[in-house]
Amino acid sequence: MVAAVSCRRRNDRDTLIDTQSTPLPRQAAVLQDDSGRVINNLRISVTDRCNFRCRYCMPEEGMVWMEKSELLSFEEIVRVASLFAQLGISKIRLTGGEPLMRKDLRLLVAKLVHLQGIRDLALTTNGFFLLDQALDLYNAGLRRINVSLDSLDQVKFNHMTRRDYYERVWRGLDAAETLGFGPIKINVVLIRGINEGEIGKFATLARARPFIVRFIEFMPIGADDGWTTEKVVTTREILQTIERETGMRLLEVERHGNQPADRYRFEDGRGEIGFISSVSEPFCESCNRIRITSDGKLRTCLFSLEETDLKRMVRGGARDEEILQTIQQAVWKKEPGHLINRPEFVRPGRTMSQIGG
Ligand code: SAM
Ligand code: SF4
């Protein structure tokens, strides 16, 4: 049974800066919301397109892609990212859709890696193009990658992704490991009735190879994803299964820290497992993330019902100060928490692949 999400109340508004009449100090290098959360982590989606059709993310047919002219150009992304960096964003993750479908992504990587204030640049990918692009990405300065891999069984992988690319993804992973990428994280979404029988195999993988395996709870955010609470395999269940099947205890390393995953290590120190418990144990109170969609909309929560159109400002000739102020105002109103499992939950109008996962 999935626990109800408790939403935290916003702080009293008497500390709210009236940004309409008082320009925000330019040097305020902290992006903060009115619940006191400091935001330092930005996910940038570079495309909504994808060559996979993962069941929990998008339907087999009928996805309508954005026009290329709608996407932020690399120059626009770099400008916006540098403004976020001025406000204290220090971590950027490139995502999509499938980010490696964006032509010459390495050129964007090379720019972002050197952006003042950015300490950490990472990429989330389905792994298909790693075989071709890993070397270029490495040379551009990228070191951290997350690869989504929901099954260690080729038939099940094909079923989950609706594509016959299992071997190719593995060749990409091997190439990335050989080149020296690290840490390499494997993202796994379990759906009850499909792949929950593979928990033990993934735990073994985390011990056998230098990969951190992270289980992401299935969320109601895909297009036509068939989500129900019953299909969610919870963190507690996964953790118990791992301990039972391996005969080893998992020890907590970090909980509600700087990343969405709660981190555990096996008691003998070999192998790390992460859990992203968005549904059963939401971590909204410590959320430090915001997102920009590939068409330049700022989203302060994955489940936001509102967006702030930065692309319109950028293309409309807005000055840096105006964009900075708009970002600060939007982030100040970041949602206290999502409402999955509550009757009032409303799915956002866009899917994970359109928002940037
Ligand atoms: N295409 C890339 C990939 O799959 O890694 C990046 C984009 S994808 C939207 C980012 C992450 O979101 C992936 O790890 C994917 O498994 C996860 N994801 C997508 N839909 C999800 C859902 N309904 N519930 C949980 N995770 C989901
Ligand atoms: Fe594509 Fe990633 Fe969505 Fe799978 S999860 S369909 S790889 S965007």
XYZ file of C-alpha atoms and ligand atoms in Angstrom:
392
model
C 0.000 0.000 0.000
C 1.342 3.396 -0.964
C 1.353 6.020 1.776
C -0.536 9.259 1.293
C 1.644 12.227 0.538
C 1.686 14.854 3.220
C 2.137 18.294 1.769
C 3.990 20.818 3.789
C 2.430 24.171 4.399
C 4.078 27.224 2.949
C 5.749 29.559 5.412
C 3.952 32.731 6.332
C 4.192 35.163 3.520
C 5.398 38.062 5.642
C 8.962 37.339 4.540
C 7.967 37.444 0.881
C 9.993 39.957 -1.056
C 7.724 42.175 -3.086
C 9.538 41.644 -6.348
C 7.076 43.808 -8.255
C 8.166 46.978 -6.538
C 11.574 46.070 -5.096
C 14.178 44.876 -7.581
C 15.884 41.792 -6.205
C 19.540 42.301 -5.316
C 21.642 41.252 -8.266
C 24.263 39.571 -6.066
C 21.718 37.363 -4.252
C 23.393 34.191 -5.438
C 20.808 31.999 -3.810
C 17.655 30.746 -5.416
C 15.160 30.091 -2.689
C 11.462 29.385 -2.354
C 9.030 30.532 0.274
C 9.308 27.229 2.122
C 13.009 27.916 2.690
C 14.275 25.386 0.186
C 17.460 26.394 -1.600
C 17.436 25.437 -5.261
C 20.791 24.540 -6.776
C 19.898 21.826 -9.262
C 18.607 22.454 -12.791
C 17.441 19.863 -15.304
C 17.526 21.003 -18.874
C 15.583 19.095 -21.476
C 17.152 19.446 -24.910
C 14.495 17.597 -26.917
C 11.136 15.907 -26.470
C 11.944 13.318 -29.144
C 12.908 9.747 -28.415
C 13.794 6.593 -30.311
C 12.408 4.335 -27.527
C 8.809 3.885 -26.482
C 9.066 2.885 -22.821
C 5.647 1.765 -21.591
C 5.653 4.015 -18.548
C 6.667 7.050 -20.590
C 5.028 7.182 -24.014
C 2.638 5.232 -26.223
C 3.778 3.138 -29.162
C 2.205 5.495 -31.712
C 0.877 8.992 -31.893
C 3.472 11.151 -30.113
C 3.558 14.583 -31.697
C 6.985 16.213 -31.514
C 7.693 19.887 -31.151
C 8.836 21.828 -34.175
C 12.623 22.213 -34.103
C 12.207 26.000 -34.136
C 10.387 25.697 -30.807
C 13.434 24.218 -29.093
C 15.864 26.489 -27.335
C 19.041 26.773 -29.404
C 22.364 25.888 -27.755
C 23.149 29.610 -27.501
C 19.824 30.224 -25.765
C 20.372 27.296 -23.396
C 23.826 28.572 -22.477
C 22.514 32.078 -21.829
C 19.685 30.829 -19.644
C 21.971 28.372 -17.838
C 24.473 31.124 -17.097
C 21.692 33.244 -15.591
C 20.684 30.312 -13.397
C 24.326 29.881 -12.407
C 24.408 33.533 -11.326
C 21.521 32.684 -9.008
C 23.349 29.779 -7.404
C 22.539 26.813 -9.618
C 25.642 24.621 -9.439
C 24.370 21.327 -10.864
C 22.940 20.785 -14.325
C 21.546 17.587 -15.783
C 20.809 17.292 -19.499
C 17.821 15.146 -20.298
C 14.854 14.769 -22.640
C 13.206 12.922 -24.468
C 16.412 11.282 -25.500
C 19.076 14.002 -25.176
C 21.547 12.235 -27.457
C 19.065 12.649 -30.321
C 19.848 16.365 -30.214
C 22.435 16.923 -32.936
C 25.953 17.742 -31.710
C 25.041 17.640 -28.025
C 28.762 17.475 -27.268
C 29.007 21.151 -28.323
C 26.505 22.115 -25.651
C 28.286 19.925 -23.102
C 31.580 21.644 -23.870
C 30.006 25.051 -23.188
C 28.152 24.091 -20.017
C 31.136 22.313 -18.485
C 33.022 25.600 -18.464
C 30.171 27.781 -17.281
C 31.157 29.769 -14.215
C 29.468 28.377 -11.118
C 28.593 24.983 -12.575
C 30.372 22.323 -10.537
C 28.533 19.309 -11.829
C 27.203 18.416 -15.264
C 25.412 15.114 -15.864
C 23.349 13.412 -18.544
C 20.392 11.026 -18.393
C 20.119 8.813 -21.469
C 18.561 5.602 -22.709
C 22.075 4.591 -23.774
C 21.332 3.863 -27.429
C 23.699 6.494 -28.837
C 26.450 6.050 -26.272
C 28.297 3.655 -28.515
C 28.680 6.427 -31.103
C 28.886 9.459 -28.841
C 30.538 8.438 -25.558
C 34.032 9.396 -26.693
C 32.947 12.822 -27.989
C 30.996 13.487 -24.807
C 33.952 12.458 -22.684
C 36.269 14.696 -24.680
C 33.779 17.533 -24.271
C 34.184 17.167 -20.517
C 31.200 15.068 -19.455
C 31.901 12.495 -16.715
C 28.596 11.639 -15.091
C 25.902 9.665 -16.871
C 22.711 7.919 -15.861
C 21.542 5.175 -18.199
C 17.977 3.919 -18.058
C 17.830 0.132 -18.184
C 14.680 -1.480 -16.873
C 15.476 -5.116 -17.479
C 18.457 -7.434 -17.609
C 16.469 -9.830 -19.733
C 16.438 -9.053 -23.441
C 12.842 -10.143 -23.988
C 11.593 -8.069 -21.069
C 13.742 -5.107 -22.097
C 12.121 -5.245 -25.531
C 8.710 -5.417 -23.905
C 9.413 -2.417 -21.625
C 10.983 -0.203 -24.300
C 9.130 -1.620 -27.320
C 12.518 -1.679 -29.021
C 15.069 -4.399 -29.733
C 18.087 -2.414 -28.551
C 19.244 -4.324 -25.481
C 22.635 -5.363 -26.831
C 23.316 -1.954 -28.223
C 22.617 -0.265 -24.883
C 25.013 -2.687 -23.218
C 27.721 -1.958 -25.767
C 27.243 1.730 -25.000
C 27.479 1.090 -21.262
C 30.646 -0.956 -21.724
C 32.153 1.811 -23.860
C 31.317 4.416 -21.225
C 32.884 2.348 -18.494
C 36.032 1.755 -20.541
C 36.377 5.460 -21.262
C 36.304 6.224 -17.550
C 32.880 7.783 -17.039
C 31.949 7.727 -13.390
C 29.858 7.365 -11.482
C 27.673 5.538 -13.989
C 24.184 5.117 -12.613
C 21.593 2.695 -13.930
C 18.006 3.951 -13.608
C 15.421 1.201 -13.173
C 11.645 1.678 -13.161
C 9.814 -1.382 -11.899
C 6.231 -2.105 -12.897
C 4.429 -4.813 -10.980
C 3.571 -7.655 -13.278
C 6.416 -6.923 -15.694
C 9.895 -6.629 -14.197
C 9.631 -6.712 -10.399
C 11.107 -10.218 -10.469
C 14.492 -8.742 -11.456
C 15.284 -6.889 -8.245
C 17.850 -9.466 -7.142
C 19.582 -9.449 -10.530
C 19.962 -5.682 -10.420
C 21.386 -5.910 -6.896
C 23.938 -8.418 -8.151
C 24.816 -6.064 -11.016
C 25.485 -3.234 -8.544
C 27.985 -5.482 -6.774
C 29.609 -6.961 -9.859
C 30.167 -3.826 -11.916
C 31.031 -0.220 -11.045
C 27.432 0.861 -11.582
C 25.162 2.445 -8.995
C 21.713 0.944 -9.468
C 18.845 3.318 -8.689
C 15.246 2.193 -8.455
C 12.768 4.935 -9.421
C 9.202 4.369 -8.315
C 6.737 4.297 -11.177
C 4.988 7.697 -11.300
C 1.771 8.862 -12.992
C 3.448 11.132 -15.514
C 3.721 9.183 -18.760
C 1.396 9.449 -21.720
C -0.928 6.472 -21.646
C 1.202 4.868 -18.913
C -1.551 2.736 -17.316
C -0.369 3.862 -13.853
C -2.181 2.563 -10.791
C -0.929 2.459 -7.194
C -0.971 -1.345 -7.384
C 1.647 -1.282 -10.158
C 4.079 0.734 -8.046
C 6.780 -1.453 -6.512
C 7.713 0.551 -3.436
C 11.158 1.242 -2.060
C 10.381 -0.715 1.110
C 9.427 -3.770 -0.924
C 12.505 -3.509 -3.136
C 14.814 -3.078 -0.161
C 13.358 -6.100 1.617
C 13.602 -8.183 -1.547
C 17.249 -7.249 -2.039
C 18.147 -8.158 1.540
C 16.251 -11.434 1.318
C 17.668 -12.472 -2.048
C 21.278 -11.472 -1.417
C 21.335 -12.418 2.259
C 23.068 -9.089 2.944
C 21.894 -5.970 4.737
C 21.729 -2.592 3.068
C 23.055 0.251 5.188
C 21.803 3.785 4.712
C 24.464 6.193 3.451
C 22.396 9.301 2.705
C 18.727 10.137 3.052
C 16.960 13.215 1.655
C 20.355 14.630 0.720
C 21.460 16.631 -2.267
C 20.070 14.156 -4.782
C 16.610 12.611 -5.172
C 17.881 9.121 -4.407
C 18.305 7.813 -0.890
C 21.610 5.952 -0.982
C 22.420 2.576 0.556
C 25.510 0.345 0.508
C 25.743 -3.383 1.117
C 27.051 -4.167 4.568
C 30.335 -5.484 3.178
C 30.893 -2.135 1.400
C 30.604 -3.572 -2.102
C 27.895 -2.027 -4.240
C 25.573 0.966 -3.958
C 21.815 1.049 -4.455
C 19.711 4.213 -4.705
C 15.978 4.587 -4.188
C 13.866 7.392 -5.601
C 10.684 7.007 -3.601
C 8.618 9.733 -5.236
C 5.340 7.917 -4.616
C 5.655 6.040 -1.325
C 7.983 8.411 0.558
C 8.039 11.733 -1.273
C 11.057 13.914 -0.677
C 9.379 17.211 -1.636
C 10.505 18.926 1.562
C 14.134 18.580 0.544
C 13.606 19.047 -3.202
C 16.300 21.323 -4.626
C 15.379 20.881 -8.298
C 13.764 22.882 -11.056
C 13.449 22.172 -14.748
C 13.521 23.846 -18.132
C 11.590 22.150 -20.892
C 13.096 21.893 -24.349
C 10.859 24.759 -25.456
C 12.191 26.981 -22.727
C 9.519 26.812 -20.027
C 10.616 26.920 -16.403
C 8.888 24.295 -14.229
C 9.383 24.423 -10.498
C 8.104 20.870 -9.944
C 7.862 17.783 -12.150
C 4.134 17.886 -11.398
C 3.702 21.653 -11.869
C 0.484 22.819 -13.431
C 2.057 26.149 -14.328
C 5.106 27.107 -16.359
C 7.073 30.316 -16.824
C 7.941 31.100 -20.403
C 11.635 32.010 -20.465
C 11.953 31.428 -24.198
C 9.502 34.241 -24.901
C 11.630 36.559 -22.780
C 14.894 35.433 -24.382
C 13.537 35.753 -27.918
C 11.725 38.964 -27.052
C 14.961 40.719 -26.141
C 14.543 40.763 -22.348
C 17.522 42.021 -20.371
C 19.393 39.693 -18.021
C 18.016 41.524 -14.979
C 14.452 40.964 -16.124
C 14.997 37.259 -16.690
C 16.787 36.878 -13.356
C 13.920 38.537 -11.563
C 11.329 36.400 -13.346
C 13.227 33.241 -12.388
C 13.447 34.308 -8.742
C 9.753 35.133 -8.622
C 8.757 31.806 -10.165
C 11.037 29.778 -7.911
C 9.803 31.619 -4.832
C 6.395 30.069 -5.518
C 7.726 26.521 -5.995
C 5.049 23.980 -5.127
C 5.373 22.715 -1.534
C 4.870 19.149 -2.704
C 3.135 16.928 -5.207
C -0.240 15.364 -4.550
C 0.108 11.842 -5.974
C -2.210 9.528 -4.026
C -4.520 12.334 -3.047
C -7.929 12.795 -4.679
C -7.027 16.335 -5.703
C -3.984 15.157 -7.704
C -4.089 16.470 -11.257
C -1.699 15.130 -13.867
C 0.348 17.854 -15.510
C -0.575 18.653 -19.084
C 2.799 17.437 -20.322
C 4.426 14.044 -20.015
C 7.807 13.179 -18.519
C 9.448 13.051 -21.955
C 8.042 16.488 -22.786
C 9.038 17.988 -19.462
C 12.443 16.360 -19.125
C 12.802 13.532 -16.654
N 15.440 9.241 -22.444
C 16.284 9.359 -21.316
C 16.206 8.156 -20.432
O 15.270 7.367 -20.579
O 17.068 7.997 -19.589
C 16.050 10.608 -20.502
C 14.623 11.051 -20.316
S 13.626 9.962 -19.321
C 12.071 10.811 -19.350
C 14.340 10.270 -17.728
C 14.020 9.260 -16.675
O 12.637 9.304 -16.408
C 14.337 7.829 -17.065
O 15.210 7.260 -16.127
C 12.997 7.147 -17.032
O 13.090 5.826 -16.599
C 12.224 8.009 -16.071
N 10.776 7.917 -16.246
C 10.062 8.165 -17.360
N 8.749 7.974 -17.129
C 8.627 7.591 -15.834
C 7.527 7.239 -14.994
N 6.279 7.230 -15.427
N 7.799 6.905 -13.707
C 9.079 6.909 -13.249
N 10.142 7.237 -13.986
C 9.925 7.557 -15.274
Fe 12.414 7.663 -24.279
Fe 13.518 7.951 -21.892
Fe 10.835 8.061 -22.218
Fe 12.095 5.747 -22.501
S 11.991 6.964 -20.620
S 10.550 6.591 -23.890
S 13.991 6.346 -23.380
S 12.297 9.491 -22.999
